[in-house]
Amino acid sequence: MNIIRIPILKLKDFLLVSIQVELDDNTVMRFQEDLVQRISETGASGVVIDLTSVDMIDSFIAKVLGDVVQMTKLMGAYVVLTGIQPAVSITLIDLGITFTGVRTALDLEQGLLLLEEMTGE
Amino acid sequence: MNERMIEQVRVPIVNELGIVTARQKGREISKKLLFNSVDQARITTAISELARNIYLYAGNGEILIEVIYSSGKTGLKITAADSGPGITDVRQAMQMGYTSSNGLGAGLPGVKRLMDEFSLETEPGKGTVITATKWIR
């Protein structure tokens, strides 16, 4: 089975991730590993994960995303999820998933501003 | 119930790829039926949860997606069927936050909340059939 690698871009001290593929289980698991690896390699102080193109988050993907956020925090980096679609936010609440303690912003631009604020850069 | 079926798609769930295929079919059909974007997301998410349940607990089974008509309404009905171990404690499985795997425990109660109608038939050792329907508002 083909595992799609989600690109992780470096911009100054931050890592930018824009998820633009259909998220299957293997792809999100691979992304989890890739991201912590990239944080370690680059010493990034913050990560933005943009979900603008994601039209569905089920409980498994939500769990993995929540884990990614916690792992990033454990590594000492700040993380912001951006671009969660209105329909996705509604279904997440239907599922009882609130992403407590996860910082979010409306879009990538606001996410970067928030990260700059959080990291003091 | 007087339901007239006009379209149906059957997706076998034998591996993780089946979860994605079922999800894509659901998205495609709900879009075609002109469900609003929130209901499209609800249907796609419900299918994903049901397909994952089959994959995790039964190993294999199938998702049937049907367009149904009833008393002037059009709806989309999902049937998730497997011949896996069945659910021994349905009340527990329907509790928010309960999980016997590694998930968030939002699976079945989540599907019930996402959809308009929900029913579950299960027999330990024989399998499980779950149906969930969303009507176009």
Coordinates of C-alpha atoms in Angstrom, one line a residue:
Chain A
M1 CA 0.0 0.0 0.0
N2 CA 1.3 3.5 -0.9
I3 CA 1.9 5.8 2.0
I4 CA 1.6 9.4 1.0
R5 CA 4.2 11.7 2.7
I6 CA 2.8 15.0 3.8
P7 CA 5.3 17.7 3.0
I8 CA 6.7 19.6 6.0
L9 CA 8.2 22.9 5.1
K10 CA 10.6 25.0 7.1
L11 CA 10.0 28.8 7.3
K12 CA 12.5 30.6 9.6
D13 CA 12.1 28.9 13.0
F14 CA 8.8 27.4 12.2
L15 CA 7.5 24.3 10.4
L16 CA 4.6 24.6 8.1
V17 CA 2.3 21.7 7.2
S18 CA -0.6 21.9 4.9
I19 CA -2.6 18.7 4.7
Q20 CA -4.0 18.4 1.2
V21 CA -4.5 14.7 0.8
E22 CA -7.2 12.2 1.8
L23 CA -6.0 11.1 5.2
D24 CA -5.8 7.4 5.5
D25 CA -4.6 5.8 8.7
N26 CA -1.1 5.0 7.4
T27 CA -0.6 8.5 6.1
V28 CA -1.5 10.2 9.4
M29 CA 0.7 7.7 11.4
R30 CA 3.6 8.4 9.0
F31 CA 3.0 12.1 9.3
Q32 CA 3.2 11.8 13.1
E33 CA 6.7 10.2 12.9
D34 CA 7.9 12.6 10.2
L35 CA 6.9 15.7 12.1
V36 CA 8.6 14.8 15.4
Q37 CA 11.7 13.8 13.4
R38 CA 11.7 17.2 11.5
I39 CA 11.3 19.1 14.8
S40 CA 14.3 17.4 16.2
E41 CA 16.4 17.9 13.0
T42 CA 15.5 21.6 12.6
G43 CA 15.1 22.7 16.2
A44 CA 11.9 24.5 15.2
S45 CA 10.2 26.5 17.9
G46 CA 6.8 26.3 16.4
V47 CA 4.6 24.3 14.1
V48 CA 1.5 25.3 12.1
I49 CA -0.7 22.4 10.8
D50 CA -3.2 23.8 8.3
L51 CA -6.3 21.8 7.8
T52 CA -8.1 24.0 5.3
S53 CA -8.3 21.3 2.7
V54 CA -9.4 18.6 5.1
D55 CA -13.1 18.0 4.8
M56 CA -13.5 15.1 7.3
I57 CA -11.9 14.3 10.6
D58 CA -13.1 11.1 12.2
S59 CA -12.3 10.0 15.7
F60 CA -9.1 8.1 14.7
I61 CA -7.6 11.0 12.8
A62 CA -8.6 13.4 15.6
K63 CA -6.8 11.1 18.1
V64 CA -3.7 11.1 16.0
L65 CA -3.8 14.9 15.5
G66 CA -4.3 15.4 19.2
D67 CA -1.3 13.1 19.8
V68 CA 0.8 15.0 17.3
V69 CA 0.0 18.2 19.2
Q70 CA 1.0 16.6 22.5
M71 CA 4.2 15.2 21.0
T72 CA 5.2 18.5 19.6
K73 CA 4.6 20.2 23.0
L74 CA 6.7 17.5 24.7
M75 CA 9.5 18.4 22.3
G76 CA 9.3 22.0 23.4
A77 CA 7.7 23.4 20.3
Y78 CA 4.5 25.4 20.1
V79 CA 1.8 24.2 17.8
V80 CA -1.3 25.7 16.2
L81 CA -4.0 24.0 14.1
T82 CA -5.4 26.3 11.5
G83 CA -8.2 26.3 8.9
I84 CA -10.6 23.8 10.5
Q85 CA -13.6 23.9 8.2
P86 CA -17.0 24.9 9.6
A87 CA -18.5 21.5 8.7
V88 CA -15.5 19.7 10.3
S89 CA -15.8 21.7 13.5
I90 CA -19.5 20.7 13.8
T91 CA -18.8 17.0 13.2
L92 CA -16.0 17.1 15.7
I93 CA -18.4 18.4 18.4
D94 CA -21.0 15.8 17.3
L95 CA -18.3 13.2 18.0
G96 CA -17.6 14.8 21.4
I97 CA -14.1 15.8 20.4
T98 CA -13.1 19.2 21.7
F99 CA -9.3 19.3 21.2
T100 CA -8.9 20.8 24.7
G101 CA -5.7 22.6 25.2
V102 CA -5.0 22.7 21.5
R103 CA -4.3 26.2 20.1
T104 CA -6.2 27.0 16.9
A105 CA -6.5 29.9 14.4
L106 CA -8.8 30.8 11.6
D107 CA -6.2 30.5 8.8
L108 CA -2.5 30.0 8.2
E109 CA -1.7 33.7 8.4
Q110 CA -3.4 34.1 11.8
G111 CA -1.8 30.8 12.9
L112 CA 1.7 32.2 12.1
L113 CA 0.9 35.5 13.9
L114 CA -0.2 33.5 16.9
L115 CA 3.0 31.4 16.8
E116 CA 5.1 34.5 16.7
E117 CA 3.3 35.8 19.7
M118 CA 3.7 32.5 21.6
T119 CA 7.4 32.2 20.8
G120 CA 8.1 35.9 21.2
E121 CA 9.7 36.1 17.7
Chain B
M1 CA -41.7 1.5 5.5
N2 CA -42.2 2.1 1.9
E3 CA -38.7 2.8 0.7
R4 CA -37.8 2.8 -3.0
M5 CA -34.1 2.4 -3.7
I6 CA -32.6 4.2 -6.6
E7 CA -28.9 3.7 -6.1
Q8 CA -26.6 1.6 -4.1
V9 CA -22.8 1.1 -3.7
R10 CA -21.2 -1.8 -1.9
V11 CA -17.7 -1.4 -0.5
P12 CA -15.9 -4.4 0.9
I13 CA -13.8 -3.6 4.0
V14 CA -10.9 -6.0 4.2
N15 CA -8.1 -3.5 4.9
E16 CA -7.5 0.2 5.8
L17 CA -7.8 1.1 2.1
G18 CA -11.5 0.1 2.3
I19 CA -12.1 2.7 4.9
V20 CA -10.9 5.4 2.5
T21 CA -12.9 4.0 -0.4
A22 CA -16.1 3.8 1.6
R23 CA -15.6 7.4 2.8
Q24 CA -15.0 8.6 -0.8
K25 CA -18.1 6.9 -2.1
G26 CA -20.2 8.4 0.7
R27 CA -18.8 11.8 0.0
E28 CA -19.5 11.4 -3.7
I29 CA -23.1 10.2 -3.2
S30 CA -24.0 12.8 -0.5
K31 CA -22.7 15.5 -2.8
K32 CA -24.7 14.2 -5.7
L33 CA -27.8 14.2 -3.5
L34 CA -27.1 17.8 -2.6
F35 CA -26.8 17.4 1.1
N36 CA -25.4 20.6 2.6
S37 CA -21.7 20.6 3.4
V38 CA -22.2 19.9 7.1
D39 CA -24.4 16.9 6.4
Q40 CA -21.9 15.7 3.8
A41 CA -19.2 15.9 6.4
R42 CA -21.4 14.1 8.9
I43 CA -22.2 11.3 6.5
T44 CA -18.5 10.9 5.4
T45 CA -17.4 10.8 9.1
A46 CA -20.1 8.3 10.1
I47 CA -19.0 6.0 7.2
S48 CA -15.4 6.3 8.3
E49 CA -16.2 5.4 11.9
L50 CA -18.4 2.4 10.8
A51 CA -15.8 1.1 8.3
R52 CA -13.0 1.4 10.9
N53 CA -15.1 -0.5 13.4
I54 CA -15.4 -3.4 10.9
Y55 CA -11.7 -3.3 10.1
L56 CA -10.7 -3.2 13.8
Y57 CA -13.1 -5.6 15.4
A58 CA -14.3 -8.0 12.6
G59 CA -11.3 -7.9 10.2
N60 CA -13.6 -7.8 7.3
G61 CA -17.2 -7.0 6.2
E62 CA -18.9 -4.4 4.0
I63 CA -20.4 -1.0 3.9
L64 CA -23.5 -0.6 1.8
I65 CA -24.5 2.9 0.9
E66 CA -28.0 3.4 -0.5
V67 CA -30.2 6.2 -1.6
I68 CA -33.6 5.7 -0.2
Y69 CA -37.0 7.4 -0.6
S70 CA -39.6 7.4 2.2
S71 CA -42.9 9.4 2.4
G72 CA -41.6 12.1 0.1
K73 CA -38.2 12.4 1.7
T74 CA -34.8 11.4 0.2
G75 CA -32.2 9.9 2.4
L76 CA -28.9 8.2 2.5
K77 CA -28.7 4.9 4.4
I78 CA -25.5 3.3 5.5
T79 CA -25.4 -0.4 6.4
A80 CA -22.3 -1.7 8.0
A81 CA -22.3 -5.5 8.2
D82 CA -19.7 -8.0 9.4
S83 CA -19.6 -11.6 10.6
G84 CA -17.1 -10.8 13.3
P85 CA -17.3 -11.5 17.1
G86 CA -20.4 -9.3 17.7
I87 CA -20.8 -6.9 20.5
T88 CA -21.3 -8.5 23.9
D89 CA -22.2 -5.4 25.8
V90 CA -24.2 -3.0 23.5
R91 CA -24.9 -0.6 26.3
Q92 CA -21.2 -0.2 27.0
A93 CA -20.4 0.1 23.3
M94 CA -22.9 2.9 23.0
Q95 CA -21.4 4.9 25.8
M96 CA -19.5 8.0 24.9
G97 CA -15.9 7.6 25.8
Y98 CA -15.9 3.8 25.9
T99 CA -13.3 2.1 23.7
S100 CA -12.0 -1.4 23.6
S101 CA -9.4 -0.4 21.0
N102 CA -7.1 2.5 20.9
G103 CA -9.6 5.1 19.8
L104 CA -11.3 8.0 21.4
G105 CA -14.4 5.9 22.2
A106 CA -16.5 8.3 20.0
G107 CA -17.2 5.6 17.4
L108 CA -20.8 4.2 17.8
P109 CA -22.4 7.0 19.9
G110 CA -20.7 9.4 17.5
V111 CA -22.3 7.8 14.5
K112 CA -25.7 7.9 16.3
R113 CA -25.2 11.7 16.9
L114 CA -24.0 12.4 13.3
M115 CA -27.0 10.6 11.7
D116 CA -30.8 10.9 12.0
E117 CA -31.6 7.3 12.5
F118 CA -29.5 4.5 14.0
S119 CA -30.0 0.8 14.7
L120 CA -27.8 -2.0 15.8
E121 CA -28.3 -5.7 15.6
T122 CA -25.6 -7.9 17.0
E123 CA -25.1 -11.5 18.1
P124 CA -22.0 -12.6 19.9
G125 CA -20.1 -15.0 17.6
K126 CA -22.2 -14.2 14.6
G127 CA -21.6 -10.6 13.7
T128 CA -23.0 -7.1 13.7
V129 CA -25.3 -5.1 11.4
I130 CA -25.5 -1.4 12.0
T131 CA -27.7 0.9 9.9
A132 CA -27.7 4.7 10.0
T133 CA -29.7 7.0 7.9
K134 CA -29.5 10.7 7.1
W135 CA -32.5 12.5 5.5
I136 CA -32.2 15.5 3.3
R137 CA -33.6 18.5 5.1

